């Protein structure tokens, strides 16, 4: 058994806390985290030391920590760093799930490192961890229509057609995460 199976994985869904943001584009990371916890038969509880909601599970030999920061998106880095330290997770075993304006709706892309593409949650994470060498799972939400401000667009709820596709997109994102854990 190598270090891959002995080091835990940390999967963090990014979003904003509170019912006001439920069902918005910016909270797709929370939606994916909820689906992953369900898939792993784990449930969330408050983890006070890190200001997050955490669900702990196992996948094969690996421990998997699924988390949702209780802070706002642009302050996600602090809780992610605290989780990585608390659970002793190496940076390359961190997977941050986030919305991505630059990807077409429903497109899912995983990568190690790279830029933040203007995403404040990723910027905060990179700054707090002191490295770009963590995995990102980008979930495409598409570009805002016309001249709509991107900041306003990400906080809007899904339209009816998009909302019907969200469970499928979340399941596809979970499949990609599970591949990363294997």
PDB file of C-alpha atoms in Angstrom:
ATOM      1  CA  UNK A   1       0.000   0.000   0.000  1.00  0.00           C
ATOM      2  CA  UNK A   2       1.417   3.349  -1.069  1.00  0.00           C
ATOM      3  CA  UNK A   3       0.742   6.822   0.202  1.00  0.00           C
ATOM      4  CA  UNK A   4      -2.203   7.153  -2.202  1.00  0.00           C
ATOM      5  CA  UNK A   5      -4.346   4.837  -0.078  1.00  0.00           C
ATOM      6  CA  UNK A   6      -2.994   5.967   3.294  1.00  0.00           C
ATOM      7  CA  UNK A   7      -3.570   9.696   2.819  1.00  0.00           C
ATOM      8  CA  UNK A   8      -7.144  10.876   3.136  1.00  0.00           C
ATOM      9  CA  UNK A   9      -8.960  12.797   0.418  1.00  0.00           C
ATOM     10  CA  UNK A  10     -10.714  16.085   1.053  1.00  0.00           C
ATOM     11  CA  UNK A  11     -13.541  17.027  -1.307  1.00  0.00           C
ATOM     12  CA  UNK A  12     -14.821  20.556  -0.705  1.00  0.00           C
ATOM     13  CA  UNK A  13     -17.899  21.919  -2.410  1.00  0.00           C
ATOM     14  CA  UNK A  14     -17.871  25.688  -2.678  1.00  0.00           C
ATOM     15  CA  UNK A  15     -20.966  27.787  -2.129  1.00  0.00           C
ATOM     16  CA  UNK A  16     -22.505  30.423   0.072  1.00  0.00           C
ATOM     17  CA  UNK A  17     -24.267  29.497   3.333  1.00  0.00           C
ATOM     18  CA  UNK A  18     -27.929  30.080   4.019  1.00  0.00           C
ATOM     19  CA  UNK A  19     -31.263  29.498   2.303  1.00  0.00           C
ATOM     20  CA  UNK A  20     -30.932  32.695   0.244  1.00  0.00           C
ATOM     21  CA  UNK A  21     -28.257  30.983  -1.894  1.00  0.00           C
ATOM     22  CA  UNK A  22     -29.761  27.502  -2.147  1.00  0.00           C
ATOM     23  CA  UNK A  23     -30.439  26.559  -5.754  1.00  0.00           C
ATOM     24  CA  UNK A  24     -28.174  29.242  -7.239  1.00  0.00           C
ATOM     25  CA  UNK A  25     -25.417  28.717  -9.794  1.00  0.00           C
ATOM     26  CA  UNK A  26     -22.723  29.718  -7.308  1.00  0.00           C
ATOM     27  CA  UNK A  27     -23.776  26.855  -4.996  1.00  0.00           C
ATOM     28  CA  UNK A  28     -23.330  23.979  -7.447  1.00  0.00           C
ATOM     29  CA  UNK A  29     -20.301  22.921  -5.353  1.00  0.00           C
ATOM     30  CA  UNK A  30     -22.583  22.417  -2.336  1.00  0.00           C
ATOM     31  CA  UNK A  31     -25.009  20.436  -4.516  1.00  0.00           C
ATOM     32  CA  UNK A  32     -22.219  18.126  -5.697  1.00  0.00           C
ATOM     33  CA  UNK A  33     -20.928  17.701  -2.120  1.00  0.00           C
ATOM     34  CA  UNK A  34     -24.439  16.718  -0.996  1.00  0.00           C
ATOM     35  CA  UNK A  35     -24.672  14.144  -3.795  1.00  0.00           C
ATOM     36  CA  UNK A  36     -21.199  12.741  -3.000  1.00  0.00           C
ATOM     37  CA  UNK A  37     -22.043  12.366   0.697  1.00  0.00           C
ATOM     38  CA  UNK A  38     -25.271  10.588  -0.283  1.00  0.00           C
ATOM     39  CA  UNK A  39     -23.348   8.274  -2.640  1.00  0.00           C
ATOM     40  CA  UNK A  40     -20.855   7.435   0.145  1.00  0.00           C
ATOM     41  CA  UNK A  41     -23.650   6.884   2.729  1.00  0.00           C
ATOM     42  CA  UNK A  42     -22.348   9.725   4.884  1.00  0.00           C
ATOM     43  CA  UNK A  43     -24.179  12.601   6.514  1.00  0.00           C
ATOM     44  CA  UNK A  44     -23.014  16.098   7.361  1.00  0.00           C
ATOM     45  CA  UNK A  45     -22.448  17.476  10.814  1.00  0.00           C
ATOM     46  CA  UNK A  46     -20.944  20.744  12.014  1.00  0.00           C
ATOM     47  CA  UNK A  47     -17.158  20.617  12.447  1.00  0.00           C
ATOM     48  CA  UNK A  48     -16.624  23.580  14.766  1.00  0.00           C
ATOM     49  CA  UNK A  49     -12.805  23.558  14.659  1.00  0.00           C
ATOM     50  CA  UNK A  50     -12.859  24.306  10.919  1.00  0.00           C
ATOM     51  CA  UNK A  51     -16.172  26.206  10.519  1.00  0.00           C
ATOM     52  CA  UNK A  52     -17.453  23.638   8.022  1.00  0.00           C
ATOM     53  CA  UNK A  53     -20.096  20.982   7.587  1.00  0.00           C
ATOM     54  CA  UNK A  54     -18.273  17.649   7.273  1.00  0.00           C
ATOM     55  CA  UNK A  55     -19.266  14.135   6.210  1.00  0.00           C
ATOM     56  CA  UNK A  56     -16.671  11.395   6.725  1.00  0.00           C
ATOM     57  CA  UNK A  57     -16.640   8.157   4.750  1.00  0.00           C
ATOM     58  CA  UNK A  58     -14.374   5.476   3.344  1.00  0.00           C
ATOM     59  CA  UNK A  59     -13.804   4.449  -0.250  1.00  0.00           C
ATOM     60  CA  UNK A  60     -11.721   1.321  -0.372  1.00  0.00           C
ATOM     61  CA  UNK A  61      -8.677   1.953   1.810  1.00  0.00           C
ATOM     62  CA  UNK A  62      -8.981   5.724   1.645  1.00  0.00           C
ATOM     63  CA  UNK A  63     -10.720   8.012   4.098  1.00  0.00           C
ATOM     64  CA  UNK A  64     -12.829  10.640   2.313  1.00  0.00           C
ATOM     65  CA  UNK A  65     -13.824  13.896   3.968  1.00  0.00           C
ATOM     66  CA  UNK A  66     -16.614  15.768   2.167  1.00  0.00           C
ATOM     67  CA  UNK A  67     -16.978  19.362   3.312  1.00  0.00           C
ATOM     68  CA  UNK A  68     -18.973  22.532   2.800  1.00  0.00           C
ATOM     69  CA  UNK A  69     -17.479  25.696   4.327  1.00  0.00           C
ATOM     70  CA  UNK A  70     -19.862  27.693   6.511  1.00  0.00           C
ATOM     71  CA  UNK A  71     -18.151  30.901   5.383  1.00  0.00           C
ATOM     72  CA  UNK A  72     -18.951  32.892   2.263  1.00  0.00           C
ATOM     73  CA  UNK A  73     -17.383  31.871  -1.039  1.00  0.00           C
ATOM     74  CA  UNK A  74     -14.618  34.475  -1.035  1.00  0.00           C
ATOM     75  CA  UNK A  75     -13.459  33.287   2.413  1.00  0.00           C
ATOM     76  CA  UNK A  76     -13.415  29.543   1.595  1.00  0.00           C
ATOM     77  CA  UNK A  77      -9.636  29.230   1.794  1.00  0.00           C
ATOM     78  CA  UNK A  78      -9.378  29.505   5.584  1.00  0.00           C
ATOM     79  CA  UNK A  79     -11.746  26.608   6.292  1.00  0.00           C
ATOM     80  CA  UNK A  80     -10.155  24.500   3.516  1.00  0.00           C
ATOM     81  CA  UNK A  81      -6.672  25.047   4.971  1.00  0.00           C
ATOM     82  CA  UNK A  82      -7.985  24.228   8.462  1.00  0.00           C
ATOM     83  CA  UNK A  83      -9.571  20.997   7.166  1.00  0.00           C
ATOM     84  CA  UNK A  84      -6.394  19.956   5.321  1.00  0.00           C
ATOM     85  CA  UNK A  85      -4.346  20.513   8.481  1.00  0.00           C
ATOM     86  CA  UNK A  86      -6.845  18.882  10.839  1.00  0.00           C
ATOM     87  CA  UNK A  87      -7.243  15.733   8.720  1.00  0.00           C
ATOM     88  CA  UNK A  88      -3.610  15.746   7.474  1.00  0.00           C
ATOM     89  CA  UNK A  89      -4.573  15.871   3.784  1.00  0.00           C
ATOM     90  CA  UNK A  90      -1.798  16.496   1.232  1.00  0.00           C
ATOM     91  CA  UNK A  91      -2.564  19.287  -1.248  1.00  0.00           C
ATOM     92  CA  UNK A  92      -2.847  16.932  -4.224  1.00  0.00           C
ATOM     93  CA  UNK A  93      -5.597  15.010  -2.363  1.00  0.00           C
ATOM     94  CA  UNK A  94      -7.765  18.127  -2.076  1.00  0.00           C
ATOM     95  CA  UNK A  95     -10.549  18.408  -4.662  1.00  0.00           C
ATOM     96  CA  UNK A  96     -12.367  21.755  -4.731  1.00  0.00           C
ATOM     97  CA  UNK A  97     -15.715  21.656  -6.560  1.00  0.00           C
ATOM     98  CA  UNK A  98     -16.823  25.007  -7.966  1.00  0.00           C
ATOM     99  CA  UNK A  99     -18.989  26.755 -10.531  1.00  0.00           C
ATOM    100  CA  UNK A 100     -17.238  27.864 -13.733  1.00  0.00           C
ATOM    101  CA  UNK A 101     -18.499  30.648 -16.011  1.00  0.00           C
ATOM    102  CA  UNK A 102     -15.977  29.792 -18.738  1.00  0.00           C
ATOM    103  CA  UNK A 103     -17.406  26.300 -19.270  1.00  0.00           C
ATOM    104  CA  UNK A 104     -20.671  25.584 -21.064  1.00  0.00           C
ATOM    105  CA  UNK A 105     -23.581  24.609 -18.835  1.00  0.00           C
ATOM    106  CA  UNK A 106     -23.251  20.994 -17.614  1.00  0.00           C
ATOM    107  CA  UNK A 107     -19.608  20.610 -18.697  1.00  0.00           C
ATOM    108  CA  UNK A 108     -17.406  19.038 -16.022  1.00  0.00           C
ATOM    109  CA  UNK A 109     -13.624  19.344 -16.014  1.00  0.00           C
ATOM    110  CA  UNK A 110     -11.053  18.181 -13.443  1.00  0.00           C
ATOM    111  CA  UNK A 111      -7.517  19.477 -13.316  1.00  0.00           C
ATOM    112  CA  UNK A 112      -4.571  19.765 -10.953  1.00  0.00           C
ATOM    113  CA  UNK A 113      -3.370  23.308 -10.359  1.00  0.00           C
ATOM    114  CA  UNK A 114      -3.833  26.210 -12.704  1.00  0.00           C
ATOM    115  CA  UNK A 115      -5.328  29.662 -12.403  1.00  0.00           C
ATOM    116  CA  UNK A 116      -8.443  30.742 -10.567  1.00  0.00           C
ATOM    117  CA  UNK A 117     -10.191  32.162 -13.690  1.00  0.00           C
ATOM    118  CA  UNK A 118     -11.437  35.069 -11.559  1.00  0.00           C
ATOM    119  CA  UNK A 119     -13.191  32.742  -9.096  1.00  0.00           C
ATOM    120  CA  UNK A 120     -12.960  34.237  -5.606  1.00  0.00           C
ATOM    121  CA  UNK A 121     -13.362  30.879  -3.867  1.00  0.00           C
ATOM    122  CA  UNK A 122     -10.387  29.444  -5.758  1.00  0.00           C
ATOM    123  CA  UNK A 123      -8.367  32.626  -5.218  1.00  0.00           C
ATOM    124  CA  UNK A 124      -9.003  32.393  -1.464  1.00  0.00           C
ATOM    125  CA  UNK A 125      -8.111  28.690  -1.444  1.00  0.00           C
ATOM    126  CA  UNK A 126      -4.843  29.204  -3.334  1.00  0.00           C
ATOM    127  CA  UNK A 127      -3.867  32.082  -1.053  1.00  0.00           C
ATOM    128  CA  UNK A 128      -4.668  30.143   2.144  1.00  0.00           C
ATOM    129  CA  UNK A 129      -2.994  26.900   1.040  1.00  0.00           C
ATOM    130  CA  UNK A 130       0.005  28.775  -0.354  1.00  0.00           C
ATOM    131  CA  UNK A 131      -0.075  26.616  -3.491  1.00  0.00           C
ATOM    132  CA  UNK A 132      -2.022  26.079  -6.713  1.00  0.00           C
ATOM    133  CA  UNK A 133      -1.278  22.348  -6.556  1.00  0.00           C
ATOM    134  CA  UNK A 134      -4.704  21.086  -5.545  1.00  0.00           C
ATOM    135  CA  UNK A 135      -7.383  19.548  -7.745  1.00  0.00           C
ATOM    136  CA  UNK A 136     -10.271  21.592  -9.080  1.00  0.00           C
ATOM    137  CA  UNK A 137     -13.499  20.119 -10.359  1.00  0.00           C
ATOM    138  CA  UNK A 138     -15.115  22.811 -12.472  1.00  0.00           C
ATOM    139  CA  UNK A 139     -18.839  22.554 -13.152  1.00  0.00           C
ATOM    140  CA  UNK A 140     -19.881  24.678 -16.108  1.00  0.00           C
ATOM    141  CA  UNK A 141     -22.678  27.160 -15.526  1.00  0.00           C
ATOM    142  CA  UNK A 142     -22.244  29.031 -18.817  1.00  0.00           C
ATOM    143  CA  UNK A 143     -21.904  32.735 -19.478  1.00  0.00           C
ATOM    144  CA  UNK A 144     -24.493  35.297 -18.383  1.00  0.00           C
ATOM    145  CA  UNK A 145     -26.940  36.376 -21.078  1.00  0.00           C
ATOM    146  CA  UNK A 146     -26.424  39.706 -22.815  1.00  0.00           C
ATOM    147  CA  UNK A 147     -24.664  42.260 -20.650  1.00  0.00           C
ATOM    148  CA  UNK A 148     -25.689  40.792 -17.302  1.00  0.00           C
ATOM    149  CA  UNK A 149     -23.049  41.238 -14.629  1.00  0.00           C
ATOM    150  CA  UNK A 150     -21.357  37.856 -13.970  1.00  0.00           C
ATOM    151  CA  UNK A 151     -21.520  38.530 -10.204  1.00  0.00           C
ATOM    152  CA  UNK A 152     -25.303  38.864 -10.440  1.00  0.00           C
ATOM    153  CA  UNK A 153     -25.595  35.854 -12.777  1.00  0.00           C
ATOM    154  CA  UNK A 154     -23.879  33.398 -10.411  1.00  0.00           C
ATOM    155  CA  UNK A 155     -26.273  34.351  -7.605  1.00  0.00           C
ATOM    156  CA  UNK A 156     -29.394  33.767  -9.717  1.00  0.00           C
ATOM    157  CA  UNK A 157     -31.385  30.540  -9.323  1.00  0.00           C
ATOM    158  CA  UNK A 158     -31.377  27.988 -12.123  1.00  0.00           C
ATOM    159  CA  UNK A 159     -34.093  28.377 -14.717  1.00  0.00           C
ATOM    160  CA  UNK A 160     -36.700  25.595 -14.881  1.00  0.00           C
ATOM    161  CA  UNK A 161     -34.956  23.623 -17.646  1.00  0.00           C
ATOM    162  CA  UNK A 162     -31.526  23.886 -15.964  1.00  0.00           C
ATOM    163  CA  UNK A 163     -32.979  22.903 -12.587  1.00  0.00           C
ATOM    164  CA  UNK A 164     -34.252  19.649 -14.094  1.00  0.00           C
ATOM    165  CA  UNK A 165     -30.709  18.807 -15.247  1.00  0.00           C
ATOM    166  CA  UNK A 166     -28.920  19.602 -11.962  1.00  0.00           C
ATOM    167  CA  UNK A 167     -29.342  16.089 -10.445  1.00  0.00           C
ATOM    168  CA  UNK A 168     -27.758  14.538 -13.575  1.00  0.00           C
ATOM    169  CA  UNK A 169     -24.912  17.063 -13.575  1.00  0.00           C
ATOM    170  CA  UNK A 170     -24.264  16.410  -9.882  1.00  0.00           C
ATOM    171  CA  UNK A 171     -24.224  12.638 -10.504  1.00  0.00           C
ATOM    172  CA  UNK A 172     -21.752  13.117 -13.375  1.00  0.00           C
ATOM    173  CA  UNK A 173     -19.553  15.299 -11.141  1.00  0.00           C
ATOM    174  CA  UNK A 174     -19.644  12.644  -8.402  1.00  0.00           C
ATOM    175  CA  UNK A 175     -18.588  10.002 -10.955  1.00  0.00           C
ATOM    176  CA  UNK A 176     -15.591  12.177 -11.851  1.00  0.00           C
ATOM    177  CA  UNK A 177     -14.692  12.614  -8.165  1.00  0.00           C
ATOM    178  CA  UNK A 178     -14.924   8.862  -7.557  1.00  0.00           C
ATOM    179  CA  UNK A 179     -12.530   8.286 -10.490  1.00  0.00           C
ATOM    180  CA  UNK A 180     -10.104  10.677  -8.829  1.00  0.00           C
ATOM    181  CA  UNK A 181     -10.319   8.704  -5.576  1.00  0.00           C
ATOM    182  CA  UNK A 182      -9.552   5.350  -7.221  1.00  0.00           C
TER     183      UNK A 182
END
